[in-house]
PDB file of C-alpha atoms in Angstrom:
ATOM      1  CA  MET A   1     -25.124   9.593  -9.705  1.00 47.00           C
ATOM      2  CA  LYS A   2     -23.197  12.662 -10.810  1.00 50.00           C
ATOM      3  CA  ARG A   3     -23.496  14.210  -7.337  1.00 52.00           C
ATOM      4  CA  LEU A   4     -22.234  10.960  -5.725  1.00 36.00           C
ATOM      5  CA  LEU A   5     -18.969  10.984  -8.251  1.00 39.00           C
ATOM      6  CA  MET A   6     -18.287  14.552  -7.425  1.00 44.00           C
ATOM      7  CA  VAL A   7     -18.523  14.125  -3.734  1.00 35.00           C
ATOM      8  CA  LEU A   8     -16.187  11.083  -3.914  1.00 37.00           C
ATOM      9  CA  ALA A   9     -13.735  13.003  -6.205  1.00 40.00           C
ATOM     10  CA  VAL A  10     -13.554  15.949  -3.805  1.00 37.00           C
ATOM     11  CA  ALA A  11     -13.113  13.525  -0.696  1.00 39.00           C
ATOM     12  CA  LEU A  12     -10.069  11.778  -2.450  1.00 42.00           C
ATOM     13  CA  ALA A  13      -8.557  15.068  -3.421  1.00 40.00           C
ATOM     14  CA  VAL A  14      -8.945  16.412   0.063  1.00 39.00           C
ATOM     15  CA  SER A  15      -7.599  13.164   1.695  1.00 40.00           C
ATOM     16  CA  VAL A  16      -4.501  13.056  -0.828  1.00 40.00           C
ATOM     17  CA  ALA A  17      -3.564  16.620  -0.820  1.00 39.00           C
ATOM     18  CA  SER A  18      -2.558  16.562   2.944  1.00 43.00           C
ATOM     19  CA  ALA A  19      -1.333  12.920   3.084  1.00 49.00           C
ATOM     20  CA  GLN A  20       2.149  13.418   4.750  1.00 71.00           C
ATOM     21  CA  SER A  21       4.027  16.365   5.693  1.00 81.00           C
ATOM     22  CA  PRO A  22       5.808  18.046   3.051  1.00 88.00           C
ATOM     23  CA  GLY A  23       9.547  18.741   3.380  1.00 92.00           C
ATOM     24  CA  LEU A  24      13.058  17.408   3.275  1.00 96.00           C
ATOM     25  CA  GLY A  25      13.719  14.421   5.710  1.00 97.00           C
ATOM     26  CA  VAL A  26      16.141  11.809   6.916  1.00 97.00           C
ATOM     27  CA  TYR A  27      15.363   8.094   7.579  1.00 97.00           C
ATOM     28  CA  THR A  28      16.841   4.903   8.456  1.00 96.00           C
ATOM     29  CA  GLY A  29      15.344   1.243   8.241  1.00 93.00           C
ATOM     30  CA  PHE A  30      15.306  -1.810   6.128  1.00 87.00           C
ATOM     31  CA  PRO A  31      16.674  -2.105   3.296  1.00 86.00           C
ATOM     32  CA  VAL A  32      18.037   1.062   3.432  1.00 90.00           C
ATOM     33  CA  LEU A  33      20.327   2.044   6.429  1.00 91.00           C
ATOM     34  CA  LEU A  34      20.511   5.780   5.816  1.00 95.00           C
ATOM     35  CA  GLY A  35      18.527   7.835   3.314  1.00 97.00           C
ATOM     36  CA  GLY A  36      17.167  11.144   2.424  1.00 98.00           C
ATOM     37  CA  GLN A  37      13.642  11.983   1.077  1.00 97.00           C
ATOM     38  CA  TYR A  38      11.803  15.008  -0.544  1.00 97.00           C
ATOM     39  CA  GLN A  39       7.988  14.911  -0.080  1.00 94.00           C
ATOM     40  CA  THR A  40       5.727  17.366  -1.936  1.00 95.00           C
ATOM     41  CA  GLY A  41       1.957  16.992  -1.785  1.00 91.00           C
ATOM     42  CA  ASN A  42       1.075  13.290  -2.057  1.00 94.00           C
ATOM     43  CA  PHE A  43       4.772  12.488  -3.928  1.00 97.00           C
ATOM     44  CA  ARG A  44       7.956  11.298  -2.178  1.00 97.00           C
ATOM     45  CA  LEU A  45      11.352  10.756  -3.665  1.00 97.00           C
ATOM     46  CA  SER A  46      13.969   8.948  -1.663  1.00 97.00           C
ATOM     47  CA  ALA A  47      17.457   7.878  -2.231  1.00 97.00           C
ATOM     48  CA  GLY A  48      19.865   6.292   0.036  1.00 96.00           C
ATOM     49  CA  LEU A  49      22.664   3.777   1.022  1.00 95.00           C
ATOM     50  CA  PRO A  50      21.085   0.263   1.507  1.00 89.00           C
ATOM     51  CA  TRP A  51      22.601  -2.530   3.313  1.00 80.00           C
ATOM     52  CA  PHE A  52      22.409  -6.139   2.669  1.00 73.00           C
ATOM     53  CA  GLY A  53      24.706  -7.650   5.391  1.00 73.00           C
ATOM     54  CA  SER A  54      27.999  -9.264   5.037  1.00 76.00           C
ATOM     55  CA  GLY A  55      29.743  -6.201   4.006  1.00 76.00           C
ATOM     56  CA  VAL A  56      27.377  -5.577   0.911  1.00 82.00           C
ATOM     57  CA  PHE A  57      26.441  -2.048   0.564  1.00 86.00           C
ATOM     58  CA  GLY A  58      24.702  -0.439  -2.447  1.00 92.00           C
ATOM     59  CA  ILE A  59      22.888   2.711  -3.688  1.00 95.00           C
ATOM     60  CA  GLY A  60      19.194   2.736  -3.937  1.00 95.00           C
ATOM     61  CA  ALA A  61      16.038   5.135  -4.788  1.00 96.00           C
ATOM     62  CA  SER A  62      12.223   4.855  -4.264  1.00 96.00           C
ATOM     63  CA  ALA A  63       9.259   6.775  -5.390  1.00 97.00           C
ATOM     64  CA  ASP A  64       6.124   6.619  -3.571  1.00 97.00           C
ATOM     65  CA  LEU A  65       2.707   8.113  -3.766  1.00 97.00           C
ATOM     66  CA  ILE A  66       0.561   8.597  -0.655  1.00 96.00           C
ATOM     67  CA  LEU A  67      -2.788   7.868  -1.432  1.00 97.00           C
ATOM     68  CA  GLY A  68      -4.828   8.797   1.659  1.00 96.00           C
ATOM     69  CA  GLN A  69      -4.510   9.608   5.301  1.00 94.00           C
ATOM     70  CA  ALA A  70      -6.681   9.932   8.452  1.00 96.00           C
ATOM     71  CA  PRO A  71      -5.962  11.160  11.793  1.00 93.00           C
ATOM     72  CA  VAL A  72      -5.688   8.929  14.779  1.00 92.00           C
ATOM     73  CA  ARG A  73      -6.699  10.765  18.053  1.00 89.00           C
ATOM     74  CA  LEU A  74      -5.086   9.102  21.089  1.00 88.00           C
ATOM     75  CA  GLY A  75      -5.700  11.898  23.777  1.00 83.00           C
ATOM     76  CA  PRO A  76      -6.796  15.386  23.863  1.00 80.00           C
ATOM     77  CA  ASP A  77      -3.313  16.566  22.880  1.00 77.00           C
ATOM     78  CA  LEU A  78      -2.101  13.464  20.815  1.00 83.00           C
ATOM     79  CA  THR A  79      -3.057  13.051  17.461  1.00 85.00           C
ATOM     80  CA  LEU A  80      -1.149  10.853  14.859  1.00 93.00           C
ATOM     81  CA  ASN A  81      -1.571  10.956  11.031  1.00 95.00           C
ATOM     82  CA  PHE A  82      -2.174   7.352   9.579  1.00 96.00           C
ATOM     83  CA  TYR A  83      -1.397   7.268   5.845  1.00 97.00           C
ATOM     84  CA  TYR A  84      -1.341   4.513   3.197  1.00 98.00           C
ATOM     85  CA  GLY A  85       0.198   4.389  -0.457  1.00 98.00           C
ATOM     86  CA  ALA A  86       2.145   2.702  -3.110  1.00 98.00           C
ATOM     87  CA  GLY A  87       5.559   2.793  -4.425  1.00 97.00           C
ATOM     88  CA  ALA A  88       8.793   1.237  -6.068  1.00 97.00           C
ATOM     89  CA  ASN A  89      12.328   0.736  -5.015  1.00 95.00           C
ATOM     90  CA  ALA A  90      15.432  -0.114  -6.812  1.00 95.00           C
ATOM     91  CA  ALA A  91      18.965  -0.563  -5.680  1.00 93.00           C
ATOM     92  CA  VAL A  92      22.405  -1.818  -7.041  1.00 93.00           C
ATOM     93  CA  TYR A  93      24.472  -3.784  -4.522  1.00 89.00           C
ATOM     94  CA  PHE A  94      28.226  -3.829  -4.610  1.00 87.00           C
ATOM     95  CA  GLY A  95      30.606  -5.906  -2.260  1.00 82.00           C
ATOM     96  CA  ALA A  96      31.527  -9.622  -1.944  1.00 79.00           C
ATOM     97  CA  VAL A  97      28.627 -10.082  -4.594  1.00 81.00           C
ATOM     98  CA  SER A  98      27.019  -7.611  -6.878  1.00 86.00           C
ATOM     99  CA  PHE A  99      23.335  -7.731  -7.775  1.00 88.00           C
ATOM    100  CA  PHE A 100      20.250  -5.325  -8.795  1.00 91.00           C
ATOM    101  CA  ILE A 101      16.984  -5.476  -6.879  1.00 92.00           C
ATOM    102  CA  ALA A 102      13.653  -3.878  -7.502  1.00 95.00           C
ATOM    103  CA  ASP A 103       9.998  -4.288  -5.867  1.00 96.00           C
ATOM    104  CA  ALA A 104       6.531  -2.842  -6.035  1.00 97.00           C
ATOM    105  CA  HIS A 105       4.959  -2.302  -2.629  1.00 97.00           C
ATOM    106  CA  GLY A 106       2.118  -0.979  -0.568  1.00 98.00           C
ATOM    107  CA  LEU A 107       2.866   1.138   2.499  1.00 98.00           C
ATOM    108  CA  LEU A 108       1.297   1.880   5.804  1.00 98.00           C
ATOM    109  CA  GLY A 109       2.526   4.657   8.201  1.00 97.00           C
ATOM    110  CA  LEU A 110       2.038   6.764  11.099  1.00 96.00           C
ATOM    111  CA  GLU A 111       3.295  10.495  11.516  1.00 95.00           C
ATOM    112  CA  TYR A 112       3.506  12.489  14.687  1.00 93.00           C
ATOM    113  CA  LEU A 113       3.266  16.272  14.017  1.00 87.00           C
ATOM    114  CA  ILE A 114       5.288  18.039  16.802  1.00 84.00           C
ATOM    115  CA  ALA A 115       3.518  21.126  17.558  1.00 78.00           C
ATOM    116  CA  ASN A 116       5.614  24.263  17.060  1.00 82.00           C
ATOM    117  CA  ALA A 117       8.745  22.238  16.486  1.00 84.00           C
ATOM    118  CA  GLY A 118       9.299  22.676  12.701  1.00 86.00           C
ATOM    119  CA  PHE A 119       9.559  18.689  12.183  1.00 91.00           C
ATOM    120  CA  SER A 120       7.742  15.565  12.444  1.00 93.00           C
ATOM    121  CA  VAL A 121       8.544  11.911  13.146  1.00 95.00           C
ATOM    122  CA  TYR A 122       7.051   9.137  11.463  1.00 96.00           C
ATOM    123  CA  GLY A 123       7.305   5.099  11.012  1.00 97.00           C
ATOM    124  CA  GLU A 124       6.164   3.115   8.046  1.00 97.00           C
ATOM    125  CA  SER A 125       6.029  -0.621   6.882  1.00 98.00           C
ATOM    126  CA  GLN A 126       6.197  -1.758   3.426  1.00 97.00           C
ATOM    127  CA  LEU A 127       5.096  -5.036   1.856  1.00 98.00           C
ATOM    128  CA  GLY A 128       5.117  -6.144  -1.885  1.00 97.00           C
ATOM    129  CA  ILE A 129       6.637  -8.162  -4.572  1.00 97.00           C
ATOM    130  CA  GLY A 130      10.437  -7.953  -5.721  1.00 96.00           C
ATOM    131  CA  LEU A 131      12.801  -9.043  -8.282  1.00 95.00           C
ATOM    132  CA  TYR A 132      16.016  -9.767  -6.533  1.00 87.00           C
ATOM    133  CA  GLY A 133      18.992 -10.890  -8.947  1.00 81.00           C
ATOM    134  CA  GLY A 134      16.392 -12.435 -11.493  1.00 85.00           C
ATOM    135  CA  VAL A 135      14.323 -14.345  -8.816  1.00 93.00           C
ATOM    136  CA  VAL A 136      10.796 -13.239  -7.760  1.00 96.00           C
ATOM    137  CA  ASN A 137      10.290 -12.960  -3.854  1.00 95.00           C
ATOM    138  CA  PRO A 138       8.000 -11.206  -1.404  1.00 96.00           C
ATOM    139  CA  ALA A 139       9.452  -7.743  -0.558  1.00 94.00           C
ATOM    140  CA  PHE A 140       9.455  -6.086   2.884  1.00 93.00           C
ATOM    141  CA  GLY A 141      10.836  -2.922   4.326  1.00 93.00           C
ATOM    142  CA  GLY A 142      10.329  -0.383   6.872  1.00 94.00           C
ATOM    143  CA  ARG A 143      11.585   3.173   7.795  1.00 96.00           C
ATOM    144  CA  PHE A 144      11.742   5.580  10.685  1.00 97.00           C
ATOM    145  CA  GLY A 145      12.418   9.228   9.928  1.00 97.00           C
ATOM    146  CA  VAL A 146      12.061  12.876  10.616  1.00 96.00           C
ATOM    147  CA  ILE A 147      10.794  15.291   8.144  1.00 94.00           C
ATOM    148  CA  PHE A 148      11.663  19.073   8.414  1.00 93.00           C
ATOM    149  CA  ARG A 149       8.896  21.375   7.650  1.00 81.00           C
TER     150      ARG A 149
END
């Protein structure tokens, strides 16, 4: 039993240690129109300018924990990195109306490490539950970005 627990702990540590490429990056998506991120190990911090429509903009931040990864080989020279994790977003919106939102979410993503280029590109989807102006609703989001290594 001890040996099984040791093997599982080592496997989890190895999968988490190289989850998504470390470095600085930029991204776009929903709800964040333009954002920046810092990734180290399996922890990512992001900040950006979310957009809600009809001239309502805001400022937001998120923290995500990448829990694991696995390579997806699509050919002899094409490998994507599948990753998954969990996180939280918070934002304050201003404009025609002002309000606060927060959510907790799970995330799934694919990253393409471009060989000898010093950067990678990724796409990610997020699904969770959020608090929007005092009302609990489903939360969804996504992002496409570039990470500079």
